[in-house]
Short mmCIF file of C-alpha atoms and ligand atoms in Angstrom, two decimals:
data_model
loop_
_atom_site.label_atom_id
_atom_site.label_comp_id
_atom_site.label_asym_id
_atom_site.label_seq_id
_atom_site.Cartn_x
_atom_site.Cartn_y
_atom_site.Cartn_z
CA MET A 24 59.45 122.40 -115.76
CA LYS A 25 61.48 119.90 -113.46
CA PHE A 26 65.48 119.69 -113.61
CA SER A 27 67.81 116.75 -112.91
CA ALA A 28 71.25 118.02 -112.53
CA ASN A 29 74.16 116.33 -114.21
CA LEU A 30 76.91 115.31 -112.24
CA GLY A 31 78.94 114.42 -114.83
CA PHE A 32 78.98 117.90 -115.57
CA LEU A 33 77.80 119.96 -112.33
CA TRP A 34 79.51 119.34 -108.57
CA ASN A 35 82.01 117.32 -110.13
CA ASP A 36 84.97 118.52 -108.26
CA MET A 37 82.59 116.41 -105.37
CA ALA A 38 83.00 113.24 -104.56
CA LEU A 39 79.45 111.83 -105.89
CA PRO A 40 77.31 111.48 -102.94
CA ASP A 41 78.06 114.99 -101.89
CA ALA A 42 77.25 116.09 -105.46
CA ILE A 43 73.95 114.50 -104.88
CA ARG A 44 73.39 116.53 -101.80
CA ALA A 45 74.53 119.79 -103.38
CA ALA A 46 71.99 119.39 -106.02
CA ALA A 47 69.10 118.81 -103.23
CA ALA A 48 70.34 121.55 -101.88
CA ALA A 49 70.28 123.53 -104.96
CA GLY A 50 66.65 122.25 -105.31
CA PHE A 51 67.15 120.42 -108.49
CA ASP A 52 64.04 117.74 -109.15
CA ALA A 53 66.31 114.93 -109.60
CA VAL A 54 70.01 113.75 -110.49
CA GLU A 55 71.56 111.74 -113.29
CA CYS A 56 75.56 111.47 -113.98
CA HIS A 57 77.99 109.61 -116.34
CA TRP A 58 80.42 107.39 -114.54
CA PRO A 59 79.63 106.61 -111.26
CA TYR A 60 82.17 103.60 -110.75
CA ASP A 61 84.41 104.20 -108.47
CA GLN A 62 81.85 105.35 -105.86
CA ALA A 63 80.70 102.94 -103.76
CA PRO A 64 77.22 102.36 -104.44
CA GLU A 65 75.81 102.04 -101.33
CA ALA A 66 77.21 105.47 -100.41
CA VAL A 67 75.62 106.85 -103.79
CA ALA A 68 72.19 104.93 -102.74
CA ALA A 69 72.12 106.57 -99.04
CA ALA A 70 72.36 109.48 -100.15
CA LEU A 71 69.49 109.60 -102.67
CA ALA A 72 67.54 107.90 -99.92
CA GLU A 73 68.47 110.75 -97.66
CA THR A 74 67.53 113.80 -100.14
CA GLY A 75 64.95 112.09 -101.89
CA LEU A 76 66.40 112.33 -105.11
CA GLU A 77 65.90 109.98 -107.44
CA MET A 78 69.11 109.40 -109.77
CA LEU A 79 67.71 109.17 -113.44
CA GLY A 80 70.41 107.59 -115.91
CA LEU A 81 74.37 106.46 -115.71
CA ASN A 82 76.73 105.36 -118.90
CA THR A 83 78.09 102.51 -119.95
CA LEU A 84 82.15 103.03 -119.43
CA ARG A 85 83.94 104.72 -122.05
CA GLY A 86 86.36 102.13 -122.56
CA LYS A 87 90.21 102.57 -122.83
CA PRO A 88 91.81 106.45 -123.18
CA GLY A 89 90.53 108.08 -125.86
CA GLU A 90 87.50 105.27 -126.10
CA ASN A 91 84.17 106.63 -126.12
CA GLY A 92 82.09 104.26 -125.88
CA LEU A 93 82.77 99.95 -126.65
CA SER A 94 79.11 98.76 -127.99
CA ALA A 95 79.19 99.82 -131.64
CA LEU A 96 82.82 97.92 -131.82
CA PRO A 97 83.14 94.63 -134.30
CA GLY A 98 85.43 92.11 -131.89
CA ARG A 99 84.52 93.84 -129.07
CA GLU A 100 81.30 92.46 -128.25
CA ALA A 101 82.54 90.43 -124.97
CA GLU A 102 84.14 93.72 -123.21
CA ALA A 103 80.34 95.48 -124.19
CA ARG A 104 78.23 92.99 -122.89
CA ALA A 105 80.28 92.88 -119.86
CA GLU A 106 80.13 96.97 -119.45
CA ILE A 107 76.46 96.73 -120.00
CA ASP A 108 75.94 94.32 -117.24
CA ARG A 109 78.16 96.08 -115.14
CA ALA A 110 76.24 99.39 -115.83
CA ILE A 111 72.56 97.18 -115.13
CA ALA A 112 74.27 96.19 -111.83
CA TYR A 113 75.25 99.50 -110.34
CA ALA A 114 72.15 100.69 -111.83
CA ARG A 115 70.07 98.22 -109.91
CA ALA A 116 72.42 98.93 -107.04
CA ILE A 117 71.13 102.54 -107.02
CA GLY A 118 67.93 102.06 -108.12
CA CYS A 119 68.49 104.46 -110.85
CA GLY A 120 66.21 103.96 -114.18
CA ALA A 121 68.19 104.43 -117.29
CA ILE A 122 71.26 103.48 -119.17
CA HIS A 123 73.02 105.69 -121.47
CA VAL A 124 74.71 102.92 -123.61
CA MET A 125 77.40 104.17 -125.25
CA ALA A 126 78.22 103.41 -129.45
CA GLY A 127 81.80 104.33 -129.67
CA PHE A 128 83.90 105.47 -132.18
CA ALA A 129 82.91 102.85 -135.27
CA GLU A 130 81.67 103.50 -138.44
CA GLY A 131 79.82 100.83 -141.77
CA PRO A 132 77.65 97.71 -141.36
CA ALA A 133 79.80 95.96 -139.39
CA ALA A 134 79.50 98.60 -136.62
CA GLU A 135 75.86 99.30 -137.05
CA ALA A 136 75.25 94.86 -137.01
CA VAL A 137 77.21 95.00 -133.50
CA PHE A 138 75.36 97.84 -131.73
CA ARG A 139 72.02 96.18 -132.40
CA ALA A 140 73.01 93.15 -131.16
CA ASN A 141 74.68 94.77 -128.25
CA LEU A 142 71.51 97.11 -127.50
CA ASP A 143 69.21 93.73 -128.21
CA HIS A 144 71.14 92.18 -125.20
CA ALA A 145 71.09 95.47 -123.16
CA CYS A 146 67.10 95.67 -123.67
CA ARG A 147 66.52 92.03 -122.67
CA ALA A 148 69.16 91.97 -119.74
CA ALA A 149 67.20 94.68 -118.10
CA PRO A 150 63.61 95.27 -119.51
CA GLU A 151 62.81 97.10 -116.24
CA LEU A 152 65.46 99.80 -117.37
CA THR A 153 65.34 102.27 -120.06
CA ILE A 154 67.93 101.91 -122.53
CA LEU A 155 69.42 105.46 -124.25
CA ILE A 156 70.76 105.97 -127.15
CA GLU A 157 72.69 109.55 -127.49
CA PRO A 158 73.31 111.01 -131.20
CA LEU A 159 76.36 112.98 -130.12
CA ASN A 160 77.50 116.36 -132.67
CA ARG A 161 80.96 115.49 -134.66
CA HIS A 162 82.57 118.73 -133.54
CA ASP A 163 83.02 117.46 -129.84
CA ALA A 164 83.33 113.47 -130.67
CA PRO A 165 84.00 113.02 -134.32
CA GLY A 166 83.87 109.22 -135.91
CA TYR A 167 81.18 108.11 -132.82
CA PHE A 168 78.91 106.10 -134.87
CA LEU A 169 75.53 107.99 -133.27
CA THR A 170 75.34 111.02 -134.77
CA HIS A 171 71.88 111.86 -136.06
CA SER A 172 68.40 110.80 -134.45
CA GLY A 173 66.72 109.60 -137.88
CA GLN A 174 69.83 106.80 -137.12
CA ALA A 175 68.53 106.40 -133.89
CA LEU A 176 64.88 105.88 -134.39
CA ASP A 177 65.87 103.30 -136.98
CA LEU A 178 67.81 101.68 -134.23
CA ILE A 179 64.60 102.07 -132.26
CA GLU A 180 62.04 100.76 -134.13
CA ARG A 181 63.65 98.13 -135.81
CA ALA A 182 64.69 96.43 -132.29
CA GLY A 183 61.14 95.87 -131.68
CA HIS A 184 61.80 96.70 -127.73
CA GLU A 185 60.07 99.19 -125.46
CA ASN A 186 62.57 100.10 -123.54
CA LEU A 187 64.86 101.22 -126.40
CA LYS A 188 64.61 105.08 -126.58
CA LEU A 189 66.37 108.19 -127.49
CA MET A 190 68.16 110.26 -125.42
CA PHE A 191 67.30 113.69 -127.17
CA ASP A 192 70.30 115.81 -126.01
CA CYS A 193 69.25 120.01 -127.18
CA TYR A 194 72.77 120.38 -127.79
CA HIS A 195 74.32 117.59 -129.67
CA LEU A 196 70.94 117.91 -131.92
CA GLN A 197 70.91 121.58 -132.73
CA ILE A 198 74.37 121.79 -133.72
CA MET A 199 73.98 118.13 -135.85
CA GLU A 200 70.00 119.08 -137.00
CA GLY A 201 68.19 121.94 -135.58
CA ASP A 202 64.51 122.20 -136.49
CA LEU A 203 64.09 121.22 -132.20
CA THR A 204 60.34 122.02 -132.22
CA ARG A 205 59.54 119.61 -134.61
CA ARG A 206 61.81 116.82 -134.10
CA LEU A 207 60.60 117.48 -130.19
CA GLN A 208 57.29 116.61 -131.20
CA ALA A 209 57.74 114.29 -134.19
CA LEU A 210 59.83 112.09 -131.98
CA GLN A 211 58.40 112.50 -128.56
CA PRO A 212 57.25 108.72 -128.50
CA VAL A 213 60.62 107.21 -128.41
CA ILE A 214 62.44 109.71 -126.27
CA GLY A 215 63.39 108.71 -123.27
CA HIS A 216 65.06 111.34 -121.55
CA VAL A 217 66.19 115.29 -122.76
CA GLN A 218 68.93 117.00 -122.08
CA ILE A 219 70.12 120.87 -122.74
CA ALA A 220 72.49 123.06 -122.59
CA ALA A 221 73.88 126.43 -124.73
CA VAL A 222 75.24 126.37 -128.13
CA PRO A 223 77.81 126.16 -129.10
CA ASP A 224 79.71 126.73 -125.59
CA ARG A 225 77.66 123.92 -123.51
CA GLY A 226 77.21 126.65 -120.97
CA THR A 227 73.93 127.48 -118.79
CA PRO A 228 70.63 127.39 -120.75
CA ASP A 229 70.29 131.22 -120.99
CA HIS A 230 72.07 132.62 -123.64
CA GLY A 231 73.30 131.00 -127.55
CA GLU A 232 71.43 129.96 -130.35
CA LEU A 233 68.61 127.68 -128.41
CA ASP A 234 65.97 129.65 -126.12
CA PHE A 235 65.18 127.05 -123.88
CA ARG A 236 61.95 129.05 -122.40
CA HIS A 237 60.80 128.12 -126.26
CA ILE A 238 62.25 124.27 -125.58
CA CYS A 239 60.76 123.71 -122.31
CA ALA A 240 57.33 125.76 -123.56
CA THR A 241 57.39 122.95 -126.25
CA LEU A 242 58.37 120.04 -123.81
CA ARG A 243 55.86 121.33 -121.26
CA ASP A 244 52.89 121.66 -124.51
CA LEU A 245 53.60 117.93 -125.16
CA GLY A 246 52.86 116.80 -121.65
CA TRP A 247 56.18 116.16 -121.06
CA ALA A 248 57.06 115.97 -117.03
CA ARG A 249 59.71 114.19 -116.50
CA PRO A 250 62.87 116.24 -115.18
CA VAL A 251 65.01 117.58 -118.25
CA GLY A 252 68.93 117.31 -117.82
CA ALA A 253 70.98 120.32 -117.01
CA GLU A 254 73.99 119.00 -118.94
CA TYR A 255 76.29 122.22 -119.34
CA ARG A 256 79.78 122.97 -118.15
CA PRO A 257 79.57 126.08 -115.63
CA VAL A 258 81.99 128.42 -115.67
CA GLY A 259 82.91 128.57 -112.29
CA PRO A 260 81.43 127.21 -109.05
CA THR A 261 78.30 125.27 -110.19
CA GLY A 262 76.38 126.96 -107.25
CA ASP A 263 76.88 130.40 -109.22
CA SER A 264 75.92 128.70 -112.57
CA LEU A 265 72.18 128.46 -111.46
CA GLY A 266 70.80 131.86 -112.55
CA TRP A 267 68.94 130.54 -115.51
CA LEU A 268 67.00 127.57 -113.12
CA PRO A 269 63.96 129.96 -111.60
CA ALA A 270 63.01 131.64 -114.89
CA LEU A 271 62.92 128.00 -116.51
CA ARG A 272 61.38 126.05 -113.37
CA ALA A 273 58.32 128.42 -113.88
CA ILE A 274 57.26 126.67 -117.67
O1 LIG B 11 76.04 114.60 -124.23
C1 LIG B 11 77.01 114.01 -123.78
O2 LIG B 11 77.81 114.13 -123.82
C2 LIG B 11 76.30 113.00 -122.46
O3 LIG B 11 75.02 113.27 -122.69
C3 LIG B 11 76.89 111.17 -122.53
O4 LIG B 11 75.98 110.67 -121.92
C4 LIG B 11 78.52 111.39 -123.49
O5 LIG B 11 79.25 112.00 -122.78
MG1 MG B 12 74.20 114.49 -123.25
#
């Protein structure tokens, strides 16, 4: 299995270009990030070119302090689309293939309609990019609009855009739903990216409720060839947290 270092959590004490170099030196196959916007895209692109790593994904900005995305917030459509457009421009500047459009804290039919419309905007504005939506768990992100894979599947199917996909974060979906083996199998056609971390502590993927040897073998058997996102919170220096990597890479 191949792995992508999520630089929102791994080496997040470094500037993004240096974090990319650290991930390459540690043997990761790709990188991904959360919010790279305070870093010059030229410097990020240069580090990617130097290391040969691809940046798999980045997120739309969350909004004001306390917010967690804007794209499902009624009345905030102009800001949400500006952030989607900013993410698209940044992704294009660094050769990044996917954007996670963050929904935000909202509920109800009006929020759903706004989220659908903003996703439609994103998919049409960047047909060459994958637009990701990610259910988040209710403990870490109480009140977040998107919480379940079935909800994401309905958004994806009814949107009718080939480039709208599910971010299957095993950490969030184990907390919310479980039954991950069958969910990976059933949802494979709409999965755009997979992320992993231990449940429930969001630590290294070598302990906790989930056996990632089984999850990775399931992905392998499904023909999943893209890097899986290591989106866990290291305890201490990231370089000391990589003991899990050889065993899962061998799958
Ligand atoms: O799982 C997460 O928290 C991230 O993938 C993310 O993009 C939202 O913060
Ligand atoms: Mg995630």
